[in-house]
Amino acid sequence: MLQRLIGEYINPRRGPMLICFGGMHGNETAGIEALENLFQLLNNEPKVNPHFRFTGQMMGIRGNLRALEKLKRFVQKDLNRQWTNDNVNRIQHTPTHLLSYEDLEIKEILDLIRHKVHTYKPERLVFLDLHTTTAYGGIFSVATDDTESIRLGVEMHAPVIKGLLKGVSGTTLHYFSKEHFHYNTVAITFESGQHNEQLSVNRAVAAIINCMRSLGMVMAEDVENRHDKLLIDYSKGLPKVAEFIMRHTIKPGDTFTMVPGYDNFQEVKKGEILAHDQNGPIRAVCDGRVLMPLYQKQGEDGFFLIRASDKL
Ligand SMILES: [Zn+2]
């Protein structure tokens, strides 16, 4: 069985605690590889840069271990749709032998995080959830309504999608909040590109480093420009901020098939046929841009529509 903990970097200089998730979806391994690389970088840095200063505590956690072993999005249930209050309460009050695979994942992840957080008692607690998409074209972050989450997203130098949490429920962003962790908690998700692109790993590394810089865990002068450049280059031409319009939900038994060739952020016109299912063509309800068009079998979100926004 894979280890839950990817790595930890602890410094006596107290500060924020940054907890990064990789592989909440078992077919998205770029975030895990990025975290493995990052811990190597952190361990080497003091040897090559004697002025390197690190403040706080950084942790990398594997998400869905059982799905990662099968390289599938999930085994029984989508782990990134299970983080609702009711569901987590049910899991906490159910004997372990009655829990499903993804229930066990939630229980194990929460046990580990609560232990680590309560041991460190951070002034600030930040969760960064790393994902990739089946579609190409465009990296982005998904922010909560918290202005701090939006700020972290903007400073990652990738488009920030606002309001997406209204369209889905039970994501890590919904649960890892001030409501459940009393340590000035903020969460953000970063989508670093297509599942199998090697650059998705590099972009996730850059996003984590930018996040650590925004939090003051590493100093700006210690961060190489190539990390910013990688993210800025890849988001060229994309909106800085975009707002959620709608999500197409796939119901069990729908024979949903996305029309081939859509990329993240591709502009679409009202009425354009985006996909088909057993009821016929599925058209864009308005002008906008498509996000996360589904080109894999598992998953219940067919696609999202967003619109560029000037407002932060
Ligand atoms: Zn994902």
Tab-separated table of C-alpha atoms and ligand atoms in Angstrom:
chain	number	residue	atom	x	y	z
A	1	MET	CA	0.000	0.000	0.000
A	2	LEU	CA	1.216	3.526	-0.814
A	3	GLN	CA	2.184	5.858	2.034
A	4	ARG	CA	-0.317	8.571	2.915
A	5	LEU	CA	2.402	11.101	3.673
A	6	ILE	CA	4.445	12.191	0.642
A	7	GLY	CA	6.778	14.321	2.726
A	8	GLU	CA	7.149	16.944	5.404
A	9	TYR	CA	9.395	19.957	5.715
A	10	ILE	CA	9.578	21.412	9.184
A	11	ASN	CA	11.559	24.405	10.328
A	12	PRO	CA	12.000	25.648	13.883
A	13	ARG	CA	10.991	29.111	12.601
A	14	ARG	CA	7.269	28.972	13.256
A	15	GLY	CA	4.792	30.205	10.670
A	16	PRO	CA	1.963	29.017	8.451
A	17	MET	CA	1.216	25.367	7.876
A	18	LEU	CA	0.735	24.459	4.215
A	19	ILE	CA	-0.898	21.121	3.495
A	20	CYS	CA	-0.836	20.038	-0.161
A	21	PHE	CA	-2.939	17.214	-1.551
A	22	GLY	CA	-1.956	15.212	-4.623
A	23	GLY	CA	-3.998	12.392	-6.141
A	24	MET	CA	-7.424	13.115	-4.634
A	25	HIS	CA	-8.317	11.580	-7.987
A	26	GLY	CA	-6.327	8.395	-8.500
A	27	ASN	CA	-5.602	9.018	-12.190
A	28	GLU	CA	-4.054	12.430	-11.427
A	29	THR	CA	-0.517	11.711	-10.313
A	30	ALA	CA	1.165	14.959	-11.468
A	31	GLY	CA	0.534	16.629	-8.093
A	32	ILE	CA	2.210	13.759	-6.245
A	33	GLU	CA	5.241	13.821	-8.518
A	34	ALA	CA	5.386	17.599	-8.055
A	35	LEU	CA	5.374	17.237	-4.276
A	36	GLU	CA	8.079	14.553	-4.384
A	37	ASN	CA	10.228	16.918	-6.493
A	38	LEU	CA	9.486	19.812	-4.196
A	39	PHE	CA	10.629	18.007	-1.041
A	40	GLN	CA	13.875	17.137	-2.847
A	41	LEU	CA	14.306	20.803	-3.800
A	42	LEU	CA	13.639	21.934	-0.226
A	43	ASN	CA	16.096	19.439	1.190
A	44	ASN	CA	18.824	20.479	-1.292
A	45	GLU	CA	18.267	24.223	-1.128
A	46	PRO	CA	20.196	24.955	2.100
A	47	LYS	CA	23.230	23.128	0.608
A	48	VAL	CA	23.321	25.265	-2.545
A	49	ASN	CA	21.956	28.485	-1.046
A	50	PRO	CA	23.253	29.184	2.465
A	51	HIS	CA	20.912	32.191	2.794
A	52	PHE	CA	17.818	30.068	2.238
A	53	ARG	CA	15.210	30.741	4.898
A	54	PHE	CA	12.093	28.699	5.431
A	55	THR	CA	9.291	29.605	7.801
A	56	GLY	CA	6.529	27.275	8.943
A	57	GLN	CA	5.628	23.726	8.102
A	58	MET	CA	4.882	22.108	4.765
A	59	MET	CA	3.257	18.725	4.213
A	60	GLY	CA	2.314	16.662	1.162
A	61	ILE	CA	-0.483	14.112	1.403
A	62	ARG	CA	-1.674	11.465	-1.054
A	63	GLY	CA	-5.423	11.634	-1.582
A	64	ASN	CA	-7.154	8.493	-2.800
A	65	LEU	CA	-4.593	5.730	-2.101
A	66	ARG	CA	-6.899	2.911	-3.168
A	67	ALA	CA	-7.685	4.609	-6.497
A	68	LEU	CA	-4.030	5.613	-7.032
A	69	GLU	CA	-3.062	1.931	-6.917
A	70	LYS	CA	-5.484	1.295	-9.784
A	71	LEU	CA	-4.702	4.654	-11.496
A	72	LYS	CA	-8.456	5.263	-11.622
A	73	ARG	CA	-10.300	8.475	-10.717
A	74	PHE	CA	-12.000	6.626	-7.841
A	75	VAL	CA	-12.905	3.093	-6.733
A	76	GLN	CA	-16.510	3.416	-5.514
A	77	LYS	CA	-17.233	7.133	-5.126
A	78	ASP	CA	-15.559	10.338	-6.326
A	79	LEU	CA	-13.473	11.318	-3.278
A	80	ASN	CA	-13.555	14.981	-4.263
A	81	ARG	CA	-17.365	15.012	-4.001
A	82	GLN	CA	-17.582	13.346	-0.564
A	83	TRP	CA	-16.472	16.187	1.724
A	84	THR	CA	-19.912	17.292	2.895
A	85	ASN	CA	-20.667	17.820	6.596
A	86	ASP	CA	-23.296	15.070	6.620
A	87	ASN	CA	-21.068	12.560	4.905
A	88	VAL	CA	-18.031	13.247	7.089
A	89	ASN	CA	-20.228	13.011	10.224
A	90	ARG	CA	-21.667	9.708	9.025
A	91	ILE	CA	-18.146	8.340	8.435
A	92	GLN	CA	-17.000	9.438	11.876
A	93	HIS	CA	-19.913	7.630	13.526
A	94	THR	CA	-19.685	4.394	11.527
A	95	PRO	CA	-17.563	1.391	12.555
A	96	THR	CA	-14.553	1.075	10.252
A	97	HIS	CA	-15.515	-2.385	8.939
A	98	LEU	CA	-18.731	-0.912	7.499
A	99	LEU	CA	-17.012	1.898	5.584
A	100	SER	CA	-16.572	1.897	1.792
A	101	TYR	CA	-13.179	2.484	0.143
A	102	GLU	CA	-13.570	6.244	-0.208
A	103	ASP	CA	-15.087	6.523	3.298
A	104	LEU	CA	-11.873	4.968	4.628
A	105	GLU	CA	-9.813	7.468	2.644
A	106	ILE	CA	-11.664	10.344	4.291
A	107	LYS	CA	-11.261	8.878	7.748
A	108	GLU	CA	-7.527	8.271	7.301
A	109	ILE	CA	-6.860	11.698	5.752
A	110	LEU	CA	-8.730	13.511	8.516
A	111	ASP	CA	-7.073	11.489	11.296
A	112	LEU	CA	-3.625	12.363	9.926
A	113	ILE	CA	-4.379	16.058	9.330
A	114	ARG	CA	-6.042	16.591	12.704
A	115	HIS	CA	-3.085	15.002	14.447
A	116	LYS	CA	-0.536	17.113	12.553
A	117	VAL	CA	-2.498	20.359	12.865
A	118	HIS	CA	-3.211	19.972	16.555
A	119	THR	CA	0.441	19.154	17.212
A	120	TYR	CA	1.714	22.240	15.365
A	121	LYS	CA	-1.123	24.663	16.204
A	122	PRO	CA	-0.371	26.989	13.283
A	123	GLU	CA	-1.321	30.668	13.146
A	124	ARG	CA	-2.541	30.057	9.618
A	125	LEU	CA	-3.556	26.843	7.951
A	126	VAL	CA	-3.562	26.620	4.161
A	127	PHE	CA	-4.737	23.727	2.000
A	128	LEU	CA	-3.617	23.465	-1.621
A	129	ASP	CA	-5.310	20.695	-3.591
A	130	LEU	CA	-3.474	19.710	-6.805
A	131	HIS	CA	-5.389	18.314	-9.761
A	132	THR	CA	-5.133	17.807	-13.528
A	133	THR	CA	-7.820	17.608	-16.235
A	134	THR	CA	-8.602	15.252	-19.121
A	135	ALA	CA	-8.663	18.232	-21.493
A	136	TYR	CA	-5.672	20.237	-22.683
A	137	GLY	CA	-5.221	23.999	-22.795
A	138	GLY	CA	-5.026	26.135	-19.744
A	139	ILE	CA	-4.109	25.951	-16.128
A	140	PHE	CA	-6.258	27.549	-13.454
A	141	SER	CA	-6.983	27.775	-9.792
A	142	VAL	CA	-10.350	27.370	-8.147
A	143	ALA	CA	-10.883	29.741	-5.243
A	144	THR	CA	-13.419	29.810	-2.451
A	145	ASP	CA	-15.344	33.040	-1.764
A	146	ASP	CA	-12.656	33.988	0.773
A	147	THR	CA	-10.645	36.977	-0.538
A	148	GLU	CA	-7.484	35.312	0.763
A	149	SER	CA	-8.135	32.262	-1.400
A	150	ILE	CA	-8.627	34.534	-4.438
A	151	ARG	CA	-5.408	36.412	-3.609
A	152	LEU	CA	-3.420	33.158	-3.452
A	153	GLY	CA	-4.881	32.178	-6.825
A	154	VAL	CA	-4.002	35.488	-8.464
A	155	GLU	CA	-0.438	35.279	-7.141
A	156	MET	CA	-0.037	31.823	-8.668
A	157	HIS	CA	-0.222	33.579	-12.072
A	158	ALA	CA	-2.975	31.403	-13.463
A	159	PRO	CA	-6.630	32.260	-14.151
A	160	VAL	CA	-8.743	32.151	-10.997
A	161	ILE	CA	-12.210	30.609	-11.299
A	162	LYS	CA	-14.670	32.100	-8.845
A	163	GLY	CA	-18.040	30.726	-7.811
A	164	LEU	CA	-17.340	27.149	-8.909
A	165	LEU	CA	-18.186	25.908	-5.427
A	166	LYS	CA	-21.809	26.825	-6.066
A	167	GLY	CA	-21.848	24.358	-8.938
A	168	VAL	CA	-20.511	21.305	-7.121
A	169	SER	CA	-20.612	20.017	-3.570
A	170	GLY	CA	-18.347	17.986	-1.342
A	171	THR	CA	-14.968	19.105	-2.713
A	172	THR	CA	-11.955	19.591	-0.452
A	173	LEU	CA	-12.512	23.357	-0.847
A	174	HIS	CA	-15.905	22.975	0.799
A	175	TYR	CA	-14.610	21.081	3.824
A	176	PHE	CA	-11.119	22.420	4.580
A	177	SER	CA	-12.368	25.748	5.904
A	178	LYS	CA	-12.579	27.856	9.060
A	179	GLU	CA	-15.748	25.986	9.944
A	180	HIS	CA	-13.824	22.772	10.608
A	181	PHE	CA	-10.308	23.975	11.446
A	182	HIS	CA	-10.004	26.860	13.850
A	183	TYR	CA	-6.646	28.097	12.620
A	184	ASN	CA	-7.448	30.926	10.199
A	185	THR	CA	-7.914	28.346	7.473
A	186	VAL	CA	-7.946	28.980	3.723
A	187	ALA	CA	-8.074	26.541	0.805
A	188	ILE	CA	-7.411	26.667	-2.919
A	189	THR	CA	-7.310	24.141	-5.765
A	190	PHE	CA	-4.815	24.248	-8.613
A	191	GLU	CA	-5.329	22.485	-11.942
A	192	SER	CA	-1.911	22.160	-13.565
A	193	GLY	CA	-2.873	20.895	-17.046
A	194	GLN	CA	-3.614	17.620	-18.779
A	195	HIS	CA	-3.212	14.411	-16.722
A	196	ASN	CA	-0.274	12.994	-18.680
A	197	GLU	CA	1.659	16.075	-19.744
A	198	GLN	CA	5.115	16.135	-18.145
A	199	LEU	CA	4.791	19.924	-17.813
A	200	SER	CA	1.763	19.456	-15.547
A	201	VAL	CA	4.272	18.321	-12.906
A	202	ASN	CA	6.521	21.378	-13.407
A	203	ARG	CA	3.551	23.725	-13.320
A	204	ALA	CA	2.296	22.171	-10.084
A	205	VAL	CA	5.792	22.630	-8.558
A	206	ALA	CA	5.710	26.291	-9.634
A	207	ALA	CA	2.240	26.783	-8.145
A	208	ILE	CA	3.278	25.315	-4.768
A	209	ILE	CA	6.393	27.505	-4.670
A	210	ASN	CA	4.357	30.614	-5.572
A	211	CYS	CA	1.904	29.731	-2.837
A	212	MET	CA	4.727	29.373	-0.276
A	213	ARG	CA	6.058	32.767	-1.380
A	214	SER	CA	2.607	34.380	-1.030
A	215	LEU	CA	2.402	32.979	2.489
A	216	GLY	CA	5.876	34.239	3.413
A	217	MET	CA	7.216	30.702	3.924
A	218	VAL	CA	10.025	31.306	1.427
A	219	MET	CA	11.527	34.645	0.463
A	220	ALA	CA	10.852	36.122	-2.977
A	221	GLU	CA	14.602	36.423	-3.702
A	222	ASP	CA	15.017	32.673	-3.207
A	223	VAL	CA	12.395	31.825	-5.823
A	224	GLU	CA	13.698	31.380	-9.361
A	225	ASN	CA	11.971	33.372	-12.131
A	226	ARG	CA	11.423	30.247	-14.199
A	227	HIS	CA	8.555	29.217	-11.925
A	228	ASP	CA	6.635	32.437	-12.549
A	229	LYS	CA	7.552	32.380	-16.220
A	230	LEU	CA	6.229	28.862	-16.699
A	231	LEU	CA	2.823	29.783	-15.296
A	232	ILE	CA	2.627	33.220	-16.955
A	233	ASP	CA	3.583	31.803	-20.373
A	234	TYR	CA	1.037	29.034	-20.134
A	235	SER	CA	-1.830	31.350	-19.128
A	236	LYS	CA	-1.088	33.924	-21.820
A	237	GLY	CA	-4.327	35.034	-23.490
A	238	LEU	CA	-6.494	33.492	-20.788
A	239	PRO	CA	-8.693	35.649	-18.516
A	240	LYS	CA	-7.134	36.549	-15.138
A	241	VAL	CA	-10.422	35.919	-13.381
A	242	ALA	CA	-13.458	33.992	-14.605
A	243	GLU	CA	-16.833	33.254	-13.086
A	244	PHE	CA	-18.781	30.030	-12.989
A	245	ILE	CA	-21.961	29.998	-15.101
A	246	MET	CA	-23.171	26.400	-15.093
A	247	ARG	CA	-22.212	22.757	-14.881
A	248	HIS	CA	-23.579	19.906	-16.975
A	249	THR	CA	-24.274	17.033	-14.586
A	250	ILE	CA	-24.058	13.488	-15.880
A	251	LYS	CA	-26.686	11.194	-14.381
A	252	PRO	CA	-26.134	7.432	-14.039
A	253	GLY	CA	-27.037	5.769	-17.329
A	254	ASP	CA	-26.497	8.922	-19.411
A	255	THR	CA	-24.444	8.021	-22.429
A	256	PHE	CA	-22.573	11.318	-22.227
A	257	THR	CA	-20.014	11.917	-24.969
A	258	MET	CA	-18.241	15.237	-25.260
A	259	VAL	CA	-17.713	16.451	-28.831
A	260	PRO	CA	-13.971	15.886	-29.441
A	261	GLY	CA	-11.480	18.734	-29.536
A	262	TYR	CA	-12.605	21.092	-26.775
A	263	ASP	CA	-9.853	22.599	-24.637
A	264	ASN	CA	-10.097	24.366	-21.290
A	265	PHE	CA	-11.119	28.024	-21.808
A	266	GLN	CA	-12.221	27.476	-25.423
A	267	GLU	CA	-14.837	30.069	-26.370
A	268	VAL	CA	-18.280	28.720	-27.245
A	269	LYS	CA	-21.410	30.353	-28.658
A	270	LYS	CA	-24.952	29.955	-27.369
A	271	GLY	CA	-26.578	26.957	-29.071
A	272	GLU	CA	-23.287	25.282	-30.028
A	273	ILE	CA	-23.448	21.478	-29.653
A	274	LEU	CA	-20.921	20.542	-26.964
A	275	ALA	CA	-21.845	16.940	-26.248
A	276	HIS	CA	-24.441	14.218	-26.824
A	277	ASP	CA	-26.288	11.826	-24.560
A	278	GLN	CA	-29.293	9.522	-24.904
A	279	ASN	CA	-31.607	12.560	-25.069
A	280	GLY	CA	-29.769	14.039	-28.041
A	281	PRO	CA	-27.412	16.983	-28.448
A	282	ILE	CA	-26.375	19.106	-25.445
A	283	ARG	CA	-25.988	22.760	-26.416
A	284	ALA	CA	-24.272	25.711	-24.767
A	285	VAL	CA	-26.975	27.654	-22.880
A	286	CYS	CA	-25.139	30.939	-23.472
A	287	ASP	CA	-21.913	32.397	-24.836
A	288	GLY	CA	-18.943	31.651	-22.623
A	289	ARG	CA	-15.922	29.433	-22.285
A	290	VAL	CA	-15.848	25.728	-21.662
A	291	LEU	CA	-13.914	24.334	-18.696
A	292	MET	CA	-13.035	20.755	-17.812
A	293	PRO	CA	-14.775	19.042	-20.760
A	294	LEU	CA	-14.854	15.363	-19.820
A	295	TYR	CA	-12.869	13.017	-22.037
A	296	GLN	CA	-12.750	10.050	-19.664
A	297	LYS	CA	-15.331	7.524	-18.517
A	298	GLN	CA	-15.371	8.261	-14.782
A	299	GLY	CA	-16.772	11.528	-13.441
A	300	GLU	CA	-20.156	13.168	-13.139
A	301	ASP	CA	-19.313	16.640	-14.484
A	302	GLY	CA	-19.693	16.712	-18.265
A	303	PHE	CA	-18.330	20.229	-18.600
A	304	PHE	CA	-18.497	23.637	-16.980
A	305	LEU	CA	-19.250	26.978	-18.626
A	306	ILE	CA	-17.511	30.091	-17.334
A	307	ARG	CA	-17.233	33.714	-18.409
A	308	ALA	CA	-14.272	36.042	-18.152
A	309	SER	CA	-14.648	38.633	-15.418
A	310	ASP	CA	-12.764	41.845	-14.670
A	311	LYS	CA	-13.635	41.804	-11.010
A	312	LEU	CA	-11.406	40.217	-8.423
B	1	ZN	ZN	-9.121	16.016	-10.078
